[in-house]
XYZ file of N, CA, C and O in Angstrom:
724
model
N -8.619 22.870 30.203
C -9.723 22.001 30.143
C -10.089 21.676 31.820
O -9.902 22.382 32.263
N -11.442 21.930 31.756
C -12.268 22.675 33.125
C -11.900 20.839 33.688
O -11.002 19.829 33.417
N -12.002 21.314 35.360
C -11.708 20.436 36.562
C -12.618 19.169 36.203
O -12.460 17.669 36.522
N -13.924 19.649 36.350
C -15.113 18.929 35.511
C -15.546 18.233 34.475
O -16.515 17.271 34.269
N -14.285 18.487 33.485
C -14.739 17.869 32.176
C -14.500 16.242 31.880
O -14.035 15.852 32.395
N -15.587 15.570 31.527
C -15.310 14.381 30.802
C -14.282 14.228 30.313
O -14.454 14.902 28.990
N -13.489 13.624 29.209
C -12.439 12.947 29.054
C -12.920 12.330 28.174
O -13.037 10.897 27.988
N -13.167 12.913 26.677
C -13.728 11.782 25.724
C -12.962 12.517 24.193
O -13.074 11.307 23.032
N -11.816 12.860 24.064
C -10.331 12.344 22.731
C -9.999 11.434 22.899
O -10.365 11.428 21.289
N -10.062 10.799 23.894
C -9.663 9.362 22.780
C -10.889 8.326 22.650
O -10.580 7.309 21.102
N -12.042 8.878 23.295
C -13.297 8.086 23.056
C -13.609 7.898 21.306
O -13.984 7.259 20.369
N -13.808 9.808 21.013
C -13.535 10.177 19.828
C -12.854 9.680 18.943
O -13.345 9.665 17.539
N -11.877 9.682 19.208
C -10.678 9.705 17.976
C -11.289 8.250 17.386
O -10.487 7.588 16.709
N -11.315 7.055 18.837
C -11.691 5.745 18.348
C -12.916 5.633 16.999
O -13.197 4.497 16.932
N -13.836 6.146 17.989
C -15.122 6.142 17.133
C -15.108 6.831 15.416
O -15.711 5.480 14.217
N -14.396 7.664 15.316
C -13.840 8.160 14.197
C -13.044 6.583 13.547
O -13.102 6.345 12.374
N -11.746 5.858 14.231
C -12.139 4.763 13.508
C -12.129 3.699 12.578
O -11.948 3.292 11.746
N -13.103 3.777 13.932
C -13.906 2.224 13.596
C -14.612 2.564 12.573
O -15.019 1.925 11.823
N -15.037 4.410 11.908
C -15.892 4.639 10.671
C -14.804 4.225 9.140
O -15.513 4.491 8.297
N -13.922 4.321 9.257
C -12.618 4.786 8.261
C -12.475 3.246 7.382
O -12.226 2.301 8.416
N -12.578 3.176 6.421
C -11.953 1.749 6.041
C -10.719 1.635 5.307
O -9.778 3.103 4.882
N -10.828 0.871 4.523
C -9.526 1.213 3.468
C -9.694 2.723 1.980
O -10.515 2.842 1.365
N -8.423 3.659 2.177
C -8.301 4.587 1.292
C -7.920 3.977 -0.171
O -6.697 3.768 0.420
N -8.038 3.657 -0.759
C -7.259 3.062 -2.243
C -6.415 4.566 -2.657
O -6.476 6.206 -2.183
N -5.485 4.237 -3.526
C -4.423 4.804 -3.913
C -4.929 5.387 -5.235
O -5.009 4.703 -6.631
N -5.374 6.717 -5.596
C -6.094 7.317 -6.522
C -4.943 7.720 -7.339
O -4.763 8.657 -8.262
N -4.119 8.183 -6.084
C -2.957 9.419 -6.988
C -1.460 8.292 -8.112
O -1.354 7.260 -7.981
N -0.956 9.327 -8.079
C -0.015 7.918 -9.461
C 1.133 9.135 -9.830
O 0.582 10.496 -9.927
N 2.700 8.984 -9.582
C 3.597 9.272 -9.055
C 4.330 9.045 -10.966
O 4.910 7.950 -11.386
N 4.357 9.957 -11.744
C 5.041 9.655 -13.027
C 6.183 9.568 -13.909
O 6.417 9.146 -14.412
N 7.390 10.507 -12.084
C 8.452 10.129 -12.117
C 8.544 8.872 -12.298
O 9.451 8.338 -12.786
N 8.148 8.447 -10.701
C 8.864 7.322 -9.944
C 7.636 5.554 -10.728
O 8.168 4.630 -10.544
N 7.151 6.613 -11.439
C 5.491 5.418 -11.024
C 5.588 4.058 -10.596
O 5.259 3.226 -10.436
N 4.594 5.011 -9.801
C 3.405 4.234 -8.565
C 2.333 5.011 -8.272
O 2.221 6.214 -8.451
N 1.377 4.039 -7.655
C 0.584 4.830 -6.897
C 0.165 5.658 -5.250
O 1.683 4.321 -4.926
N -0.216 6.087 -5.111
C 0.430 7.209 -3.691
C -1.874 6.963 -3.835
O -2.265 7.151 -4.256
N -1.612 7.017 -1.817
C -2.987 7.387 -1.891
C -2.958 8.406 -1.171
O -1.826 10.449 -0.477
N -3.507 10.035 -1.825
C -3.121 11.438 -2.311
C -3.889 11.872 -0.648
O -4.640 11.491 0.189
N -2.591 13.210 -0.340
C -3.895 14.209 0.273
C -5.147 14.559 0.710
O -5.932 14.327 2.195
N -5.437 14.694 -0.008
C -7.096 15.274 -0.685
C -8.303 14.034 0.312
O -8.482 13.968 0.552
N -7.264 12.971 -0.797
C -8.004 11.669 -0.062
C -8.433 11.724 1.553
O -9.058 11.374 1.951
N -6.691 11.876 2.323
C -7.459 10.788 3.951
C -8.152 12.049 3.831
O -8.524 11.965 4.846
N -8.047 13.516 3.947
C -8.533 14.553 4.402
C -9.523 14.746 4.372
O -10.564 14.505 5.400
N -9.635 14.257 3.325
C -11.689 14.124 2.437
C -12.174 13.277 3.984
O -13.441 13.793 4.310
N -11.845 11.629 3.720
C -12.251 11.217 5.267
C -12.312 11.092 5.769
O -12.696 10.545 7.707
N -11.551 12.202 6.734
C -11.130 12.993 8.519
C -12.141 13.404 8.288
O -12.316 13.642 9.981
N -11.992 13.866 7.589
C -12.363 16.228 7.843
C -13.599 15.808 9.039
O -13.648 16.988 9.713
N -14.240 15.680 8.169
C -16.091 15.886 8.251
C -16.496 14.801 9.773
O -17.101 15.398 10.341
N -15.297 13.596 9.332
C -16.164 13.258 10.983
C -15.257 13.788 11.416
O -15.457 13.578 13.120
N -14.010 14.246 12.235
C -13.566 15.265 13.131
C -14.013 16.153 13.811
O -14.641 16.745 14.311
N -15.187 16.782 12.377
C -15.425 17.842 12.541
C -17.488 17.051 14.204
O -16.914 18.756 14.494
N -17.435 16.290 13.101
C -18.542 16.216 14.260
C -18.849 15.682 15.444
O -19.512 15.583 16.347
N -17.284 15.701 15.132
C -16.779 15.282 16.740
C -16.397 16.235 17.051
O -15.694 15.441 18.390
N -16.078 17.307 17.206
C -16.097 18.502 17.233
C -14.280 18.645 17.595
O -13.732 19.162 18.814
N -13.718 17.689 16.172
C -11.867 17.524 17.199
C -11.657 18.213 15.354
O -12.657 18.556 15.257
N -10.056 19.586 15.829
C -9.761 20.123 15.084
C -8.553 19.498 15.450
O -7.816 19.608 16.290
N -7.595 19.779 14.236
C -6.367 19.863 14.060
C -5.323 21.024 13.416
O -5.560 21.371 12.525
N -4.745 21.669 14.501
C -3.427 22.583 14.284
C -2.011 21.847 13.906
O -1.872 21.811 15.213
N -1.835 22.202 12.961
C -0.228 22.325 13.214
C 0.420 23.516 13.143
O 0.588 24.649 13.176
N 1.444 22.940 13.774
C 2.838 24.033 14.515
C 4.775 23.936 13.394
O 4.902 22.462 13.911
N 5.182 24.567 13.339
C 6.098 24.013 13.076
C 7.017 24.681 13.922
O 7.686 25.699 14.654
N 8.265 23.374 13.876
C 8.907 23.221 16.032
C 10.484 23.860 14.165
O 11.093 24.742 15.610
N 10.968 22.826 13.323
C 12.212 23.745 13.327
C 12.135 23.517 11.312
O 11.227 22.234 11.141
N 13.155 23.879 11.191
C 12.975 23.495 10.013
C 14.315 24.005 9.301
O 15.254 24.414 9.968
N 14.881 23.330 8.280
C 16.311 23.253 7.632
C 15.941 22.985 5.760
O 15.457 22.370 5.245
N 16.617 23.754 5.350
C 16.591 23.914 3.473
C 18.241 23.882 3.258
O 19.179 24.152 4.055
N 18.273 23.395 2.630
C 19.353 22.975 1.519
C 19.322 22.711 0.449
O 18.540 22.677 -0.473
N 20.254 23.436 -0.393
C 20.337 23.516 -2.091
C 20.890 22.348 -2.410
O 22.320 21.993 -1.704
N 20.926 21.366 -3.441
C 21.208 20.124 -3.832
C 21.023 20.222 -5.493
O 19.901 21.560 -6.639
N 22.200 19.985 -6.158
C 21.879 19.620 -7.979
C 21.624 18.234 -8.363
O 22.438 17.553 -7.568
N 21.053 18.115 -9.662
C 20.250 17.078 -9.756
C 21.337 16.468 -10.469
O 22.422 17.412 -11.031
N 21.121 15.097 -11.120
C 22.063 14.492 -12.109
C 22.207 15.220 -12.982
O 22.922 15.216 -14.221
N 20.911 16.173 -13.662
C 21.116 16.607 -14.734
C 21.109 18.111 -15.226
O 20.967 18.716 -15.783
N 21.952 18.261 -13.896
C 22.726 19.817 -13.480
C 21.612 20.620 -12.760
O 22.078 22.145 -13.073
N 20.604 20.420 -12.720
C 19.831 22.113 -12.343
C 19.861 21.738 -11.093
O 20.047 21.156 -10.420
N 19.743 22.941 -9.877
C 19.855 23.337 -9.075
C 17.753 23.127 -8.325
O 16.554 23.743 -8.755
N 17.824 22.414 -6.719
C 16.565 22.046 -6.817
C 16.009 22.052 -4.651
O 18.203 21.971 -4.595
N 15.759 22.761 -4.253
C 15.720 22.957 -2.924
C 15.153 21.261 -2.017
O 13.670 21.402 -3.062
N 15.948 21.286 -1.143
C 15.151 19.889 0.219
C 14.382 20.982 1.361
O 15.808 21.632 1.998
N 13.793 20.502 1.757
C 13.294 21.190 2.938
C 12.780 20.310 3.601
O 11.743 19.195 3.129
N 13.246 20.058 4.660
C 12.789 19.351 6.186
C 11.922 20.038 7.529
O 12.892 20.911 7.736
N 11.124 19.854 7.361
C 10.111 20.507 8.101
C 10.212 19.711 9.978
O 9.540 18.009 9.452
N 9.774 20.050 11.073
C 9.266 18.640 11.817
C 8.048 19.597 12.586
O 8.095 21.329 13.116
N 6.563 18.868 13.007
C 5.603 19.763 12.762
C 5.352 19.108 13.734
O 5.234 18.074 14.537
N 4.011 19.983 15.026
C 3.554 19.119 15.836
C 2.060 19.530 15.205
O 1.472 20.706 15.374
N 1.455 18.086 15.312
C -0.384 18.682 15.492
C -0.738 18.141 15.869
O -0.981 17.269 17.183
N -1.177 19.131 16.819
C -2.538 19.392 17.364
C -3.975 18.778 17.678
O -3.912 19.784 16.442
N -4.619 18.015 18.289
C -5.539 17.748 17.571
C -6.402 17.977 19.316
O -6.040 17.882 20.688
N -7.465 19.281 19.113
C -7.966 19.575 20.135
C -9.318 18.956 20.369
O -10.429 19.367 19.154
N -9.569 18.606 21.484
C -11.319 17.908 21.245
C -12.250 19.862 21.948
O -11.675 20.321 23.138
N -13.382 20.380 21.279
C -13.529 21.663 21.295
C -14.676 21.038 22.790
O -15.066 22.281 23.120
N -15.054 19.666 22.788
C -15.568 19.836 24.167
C -15.073 19.631 25.385
O -15.514 19.811 26.603
N -13.723 18.130 25.638
C -13.206 18.669 26.722
C -11.783 19.110 26.988
O -11.487 19.566 27.937
N -11.337 20.180 26.131
C -10.268 21.004 25.798
C -9.168 20.159 25.934
O -8.069 20.638 25.970
N -9.453 19.074 26.121
C -8.425 18.003 25.846
C -7.439 18.063 24.774
O -8.345 18.559 23.505
N -6.038 18.378 24.393
C -5.233 18.489 23.390
C -4.420 17.107 23.465
O -3.418 16.670 24.423
N -4.005 16.318 22.282
C -3.333 15.885 21.812
C -2.101 16.634 20.658
O -2.681 16.553 19.646
N -0.976 15.481 20.971
C -0.026 15.714 19.688
C 0.785 15.549 19.317
O 0.842 14.349 19.954
N 1.429 15.059 18.779
C 2.061 14.268 17.472
C 2.769 15.053 16.957
O 3.024 15.800 16.008
N 3.977 14.834 16.814
C 5.239 15.009 16.337
C 5.692 14.523 15.140
O 6.027 12.699 15.088
N 6.269 15.032 13.581
C 5.931 15.024 13.120
C 7.084 15.682 11.990
O 6.769 16.489 11.835
N 7.834 14.141 10.965
C 8.738 15.104 10.377
C 8.782 14.973 9.204
O 7.529 13.499 8.237
N 8.397 15.993 7.760
C 8.175 15.828 6.110
C 9.141 16.360 5.612
O 9.873 17.393 6.138
N 9.078 15.859 4.421
C 10.819 16.618 3.942
C 10.102 16.436 2.572
O 9.496 15.713 1.395
N 10.367 17.858 1.392
C 9.942 18.064 0.584
C 11.118 18.740 -0.930
O 12.102 19.170 0.295
N 11.110 18.149 -2.075
C 12.355 19.037 -2.538
C 11.495 19.290 -3.941
O 10.636 18.553 -4.664
N 11.619 20.645 -4.211
C 11.230 21.157 -5.209
C 12.500 21.910 -5.588
O 13.074 22.257 -4.818
N 11.864 22.479 -6.787
C 13.194 23.556 -7.999
C 12.678 24.696 -8.208
O 13.528 25.965 -7.551
N 11.373 25.211 -7.701
C 10.922 26.432 -6.774
C 10.403 26.906 -5.332
O 11.471 26.847 -4.633
N 9.320 26.910 -5.738
C 9.272 27.794 -3.882
C 7.988 26.132 -2.801
O 8.081 27.193 -1.913
N 8.098 25.358 -3.999
C 6.833 24.627 -3.422
C 7.892 23.592 -2.188
O 7.054 23.171 -1.738
N 9.118 23.161 -1.722
C 9.570 22.436 -0.975
C 8.895 21.700 0.446
O 9.005 20.866 0.580
N 8.774 23.324 1.036
C 7.877 23.055 2.040
C 7.000 23.409 2.663
O 6.793 21.925 3.364
N 5.694 23.411 1.340
C 4.725 22.998 1.236
C 4.310 21.053 0.901
O 3.559 20.721 1.307
N 5.134 21.196 0.534
C 5.433 19.145 -0.129
C 5.736 18.773 1.309
O 5.105 17.878 1.943
N 6.936 19.395 1.742
C 6.976 18.296 3.298
C 5.913 18.307 4.388
O 5.711 17.278 4.858
N 5.049 19.647 4.295
C 4.251 19.937 5.169
C 2.544 18.803 4.794
O 2.485 18.510 5.568
N 2.480 18.791 3.130
C 1.392 17.742 2.893
C 1.909 16.653 3.079
O 1.186 15.298 3.552
N 3.125 15.941 2.666
C 3.049 14.559 3.503
C 3.404 14.540 5.046
O 3.327 13.400 5.228
N 3.685 15.213 5.576
C 3.710 15.286 7.511
C 2.645 14.978 7.838
O 2.038 14.441 8.255
N 1.587 15.918 6.996
C -0.405 16.356 7.106
C -0.855 14.601 7.049
O -1.356 14.318 7.240
N -0.209 13.964 5.868
C -0.855 12.617 5.529
C -0.453 12.176 6.536
O -1.030 11.337 6.527
N 0.775 11.744 7.031
C 1.458 10.862 7.441
C 0.168 10.876 8.920
O 0.661 9.824 9.051
N 0.727 12.302 10.009
C -0.065 12.298 10.646
C -1.753 11.753 10.796
O -1.999 11.183 12.134
N -2.425 11.718 9.374
C -3.645 11.804 9.769
C -4.039 9.746 9.622
O -4.881 9.469 10.197
N -3.089 9.588 8.925
C -2.805 8.539 8.319
C -2.408 7.629 9.770
O -3.065 6.208 10.255
N -1.448 7.920 10.719
C -0.920 6.542 11.750
C -2.430 7.263 12.842
O -2.485 6.167 13.525
N -2.531 8.206 12.536
C -3.799 9.282 14.474
C -5.147 7.482 13.925
O -5.449 7.582 15.060
N -5.342 7.587 12.669
C -6.495 6.956 12.497
C -6.225 5.703 12.520
O -7.084 4.769 11.401
N -5.360 4.818 11.470
C -4.560 3.706 11.662
C -4.695 3.663 10.118
O -6.069 2.458 9.911
N -5.139 4.216 8.890
C -5.655 4.255 7.710
C -4.635 2.869 7.284
O -3.917 3.135 6.822
N -6.122 2.610 6.795
C -4.817 1.578 5.608
C -5.361 1.664 3.982
O -6.152 1.991 3.721
N -4.060 1.435 2.917
C -3.650 1.447 1.912
C -4.947 0.774 0.984
O -4.822 -0.022 0.006
N -4.794 -0.863 1.613
C -4.972 -1.737 0.677
C -3.907 -3.285 0.543
O -3.613 -3.590 0.046
N -3.167 -2.114 1.164
C -1.622 -3.090 0.296
C -0.498 -3.168 1.692
O -1.003 -1.991 2.681
N 0.313 -3.913 1.509
C 1.531 -4.065 3.072
C 2.733 -3.658 2.727
O 3.166 -4.245 1.520
N 3.014 -2.212 2.607
C 4.591 -2.685 2.243
C 5.974 -3.745 2.735
O 6.652 -3.476 1.577
N 5.547 -3.925 3.116
C 6.622 -5.134 3.501
C 6.440 -6.565 2.775
O 7.278 -7.330 3.129
N 4.751 -6.363 1.938
C 4.756 -7.246 1.183
C 5.915 -7.534 0.094
O 6.589 -6.626 -0.419
N 6.398 -9.137 0.588
C 7.239 -9.544 -1.002
C 6.389 -9.630 -2.805
O 6.043 -10.184 -2.000
N 7.059 -9.681 -3.628
C 6.529 -9.607 -4.394
C 6.657 -11.207 -5.163
O 6.360 -11.826 -5.035
N 8.077 -11.827 -4.686
C 8.229 -12.701 -4.780
C 7.844 -14.067 -3.507
O 8.118 -13.472 -2.230
N 7.133 -15.313 -3.173
C 7.349 -16.170 -2.213
C 8.845 -15.934 -1.612
O 9.451 -16.384 -2.204
N 8.369 -15.912 -0.174
C 10.028 -16.811 0.462
C 10.367 -17.645 0.208
O 10.339 -18.749 -0.134
N 11.490 -17.672 0.196
C 13.032 -18.491 0.230
C 11.933 -19.566 1.359
O 11.953 -19.285 2.460
N 11.880 -20.968 1.069
C 12.253 -22.003 1.742
C 13.165 -22.291 2.466
O 14.375 -22.261 1.969
N 13.462 -22.800 3.727
C 14.331 -23.041 4.591
C 14.451 -24.037 4.143
O 14.293 -25.217 4.096
N 16.362 -24.438 3.705
C 16.257 -26.099 3.530
C 16.828 -26.756 4.591
O 16.701 -26.499 5.848
N 16.275 -28.654 4.695
C 16.198 -28.959 5.615
C 17.709 -29.518 5.788
O 18.314 -29.234 5.287
N 17.837 -29.290 7.167
C 19.297 -30.077 7.526
C 19.488 -31.578 7.062
O 19.005 -32.204 6.372
N 20.629 -30.969 6.614
C 21.617 -32.552 6.486
C 21.873 -33.880 7.224
O 22.376 -33.312 8.426
N 20.872 -34.926 6.706
C 21.565 -35.476 8.368
C 22.606 -35.785 8.393
O 22.706 -36.527 9.792
N 23.699 -35.869 8.254
C 24.642 -36.560 8.060
C 25.863 -35.772 8.604
O 26.880 -35.832 9.245
N 25.157 -34.264 8.622
C 26.032 -33.700 9.815
C 26.015 -33.070 11.820
O 24.883 -34.411 11.437
N 27.260 -33.407 11.545
C 27.110 -33.757 13.328
C 26.923 -32.503 14.001
O 26.286 -31.273 13.835
N 25.191 -32.417 14.499
C 24.226 -32.089 15.372
C 25.261 -31.246 16.622
O 25.772 -32.511 17.484
N 25.068 -30.287 17.334
C 25.744 -29.751 18.504
C 24.552 -30.623 20.164
O 23.835 -30.636 19.672
N 25.424 -30.505 21.176
C 24.199 -31.823 21.929
C 24.277 -30.681 22.940
O 25.951 -30.446 23.263
N 24.092 -30.468 24.038
C 23.741 -29.666 24.989
C 24.828 -30.572 26.483
O 24.699 -31.463 26.198
N 25.470 -29.370 26.603
C 26.122 -30.027 27.552
C 25.393 -30.249 28.966
O 24.821 -29.524 29.295
N 25.531 -31.639 29.034
C 25.017 -31.931 30.668
C 25.707 -33.272 31.010
O 25.375 -34.136 32.003
N 27.157 -33.089 30.669
C 28.388 -33.998 31.742
C 27.836 -35.413 31.065
O 28.110 -36.493 32.247
N 27.211 -35.803 30.253
C 26.927 -36.753 29.840
C 27.790 -37.333 28.586
O 28.184 -36.397 27.683
N 28.290 -38.663 28.112
C 28.869 -38.501 26.549
C 27.978 -38.501 26.273
O 27.266 -38.629 26.076
N 28.506 -37.652 24.598
C 28.280 -37.974 23.847
C 27.141 -39.489 23.153
O 27.864 -40.398 23.581
N 25.634 -38.985 23.106
C 25.267 -40.648 22.462
C 25.884 -40.652 20.703
O 26.232 -39.295 19.981
N 25.566 -41.772 20.033
C 26.014 -41.886 18.924
C 25.054 -42.110 18.268
O 23.918 -41.432 18.947
N 25.321 -41.286 17.365
C 23.785 -40.469 16.188
C 23.384 -41.968 15.636
O 24.876 -42.709 15.504
N 23.250 -41.808 14.658
C 22.305 -43.254 13.837
C 22.737 -42.896 12.754
O 22.636 -41.634 12.651
N 23.137 -43.907 12.228
C 23.426 -43.342 11.079
C 22.285 -44.220 10.112
O 21.461 -44.091 10.311
N 22.616 -43.491 8.496
C 20.996 -43.095 7.802
C 20.482 -44.525 6.936
O 21.767 -45.631 7.145
N 19.673 -44.842 7.029
C 18.963 -45.924 7.319
C 19.284 -47.269 7.915
O 19.171 -48.241 7.917
N 19.519 -46.790 9.201
C 20.247 -48.287 10.330
C 18.783 -47.509 11.857
O 18.603 -46.813 11.374
N 18.542 -48.677 12.093
C 17.776 -48.923 13.158
C 18.085 -48.494 14.321
O 19.022 -47.992 13.898
N 17.902 -46.961 14.822
C 18.562 -46.581 15.973
C 17.983 -47.765 17.690
O 17.620 -48.237 17.692
N 19.128 -47.293 18.281
C 19.365 -48.148 19.982
C 19.173 -47.335 20.550
O 19.719 -46.228 21.229
N 18.411 -47.646 21.314
C 18.490 -47.443 22.736
C 19.502 -47.638 23.406
O 19.530 -48.326 24.178
N 20.117 -46.576 24.362
C 20.728 -46.635 25.844
C 20.690 -46.607 27.209
O 20.774 -45.149 25.935
N 20.879 -46.680 28.074
C 20.469 -46.405 29.216
C 21.661 -46.439 29.610
O 22.401 -47.587 30.633
N 22.163 -45.056 30.095
C 23.690 -44.651 30.876
C 23.812 -44.812 32.458
O 23.855 -43.720 33.095
N 22.430 -45.179 33.230
C 21.989 -44.611 34.038
C 23.307 -44.994 36.092
O 23.926 -45.944 35.167
């Protein structure tokens, strides 16, 4: 970055963020039976907008680990876990923003690493631009349980203030005001 270059990276990212709406879940996982937002959909909505602002994203693998597992069906698969730095470069100002993201992929063949990178890339873009999929993963399917009201006959703790305890009114009886001055 040159000394006199105006810092524009954050402004450009905010401008792109303001143009992106909800990205629908067009993918479907047949095995686990759920809908998901694909990396292709996320990339399609971000890459042209980034290019218009002279921004590019470069990925650098920082570390990885591969382990072999046996599935319930007795098949051998590989789990790859990678940590990646996603660098966003501003072609005008020379600024660079780095995001470190991990990804994990599992496959019986040679695609575990690609699955990990694809998931990490999608996550990096979704978090960078705060992309919504139109749902809330923390939303509960059933309404939250209401707290039960306190029972009137249970004694309640009084704060300690060196005053004698006040008698608790009985249910359906008028209360009496006492002055302990």
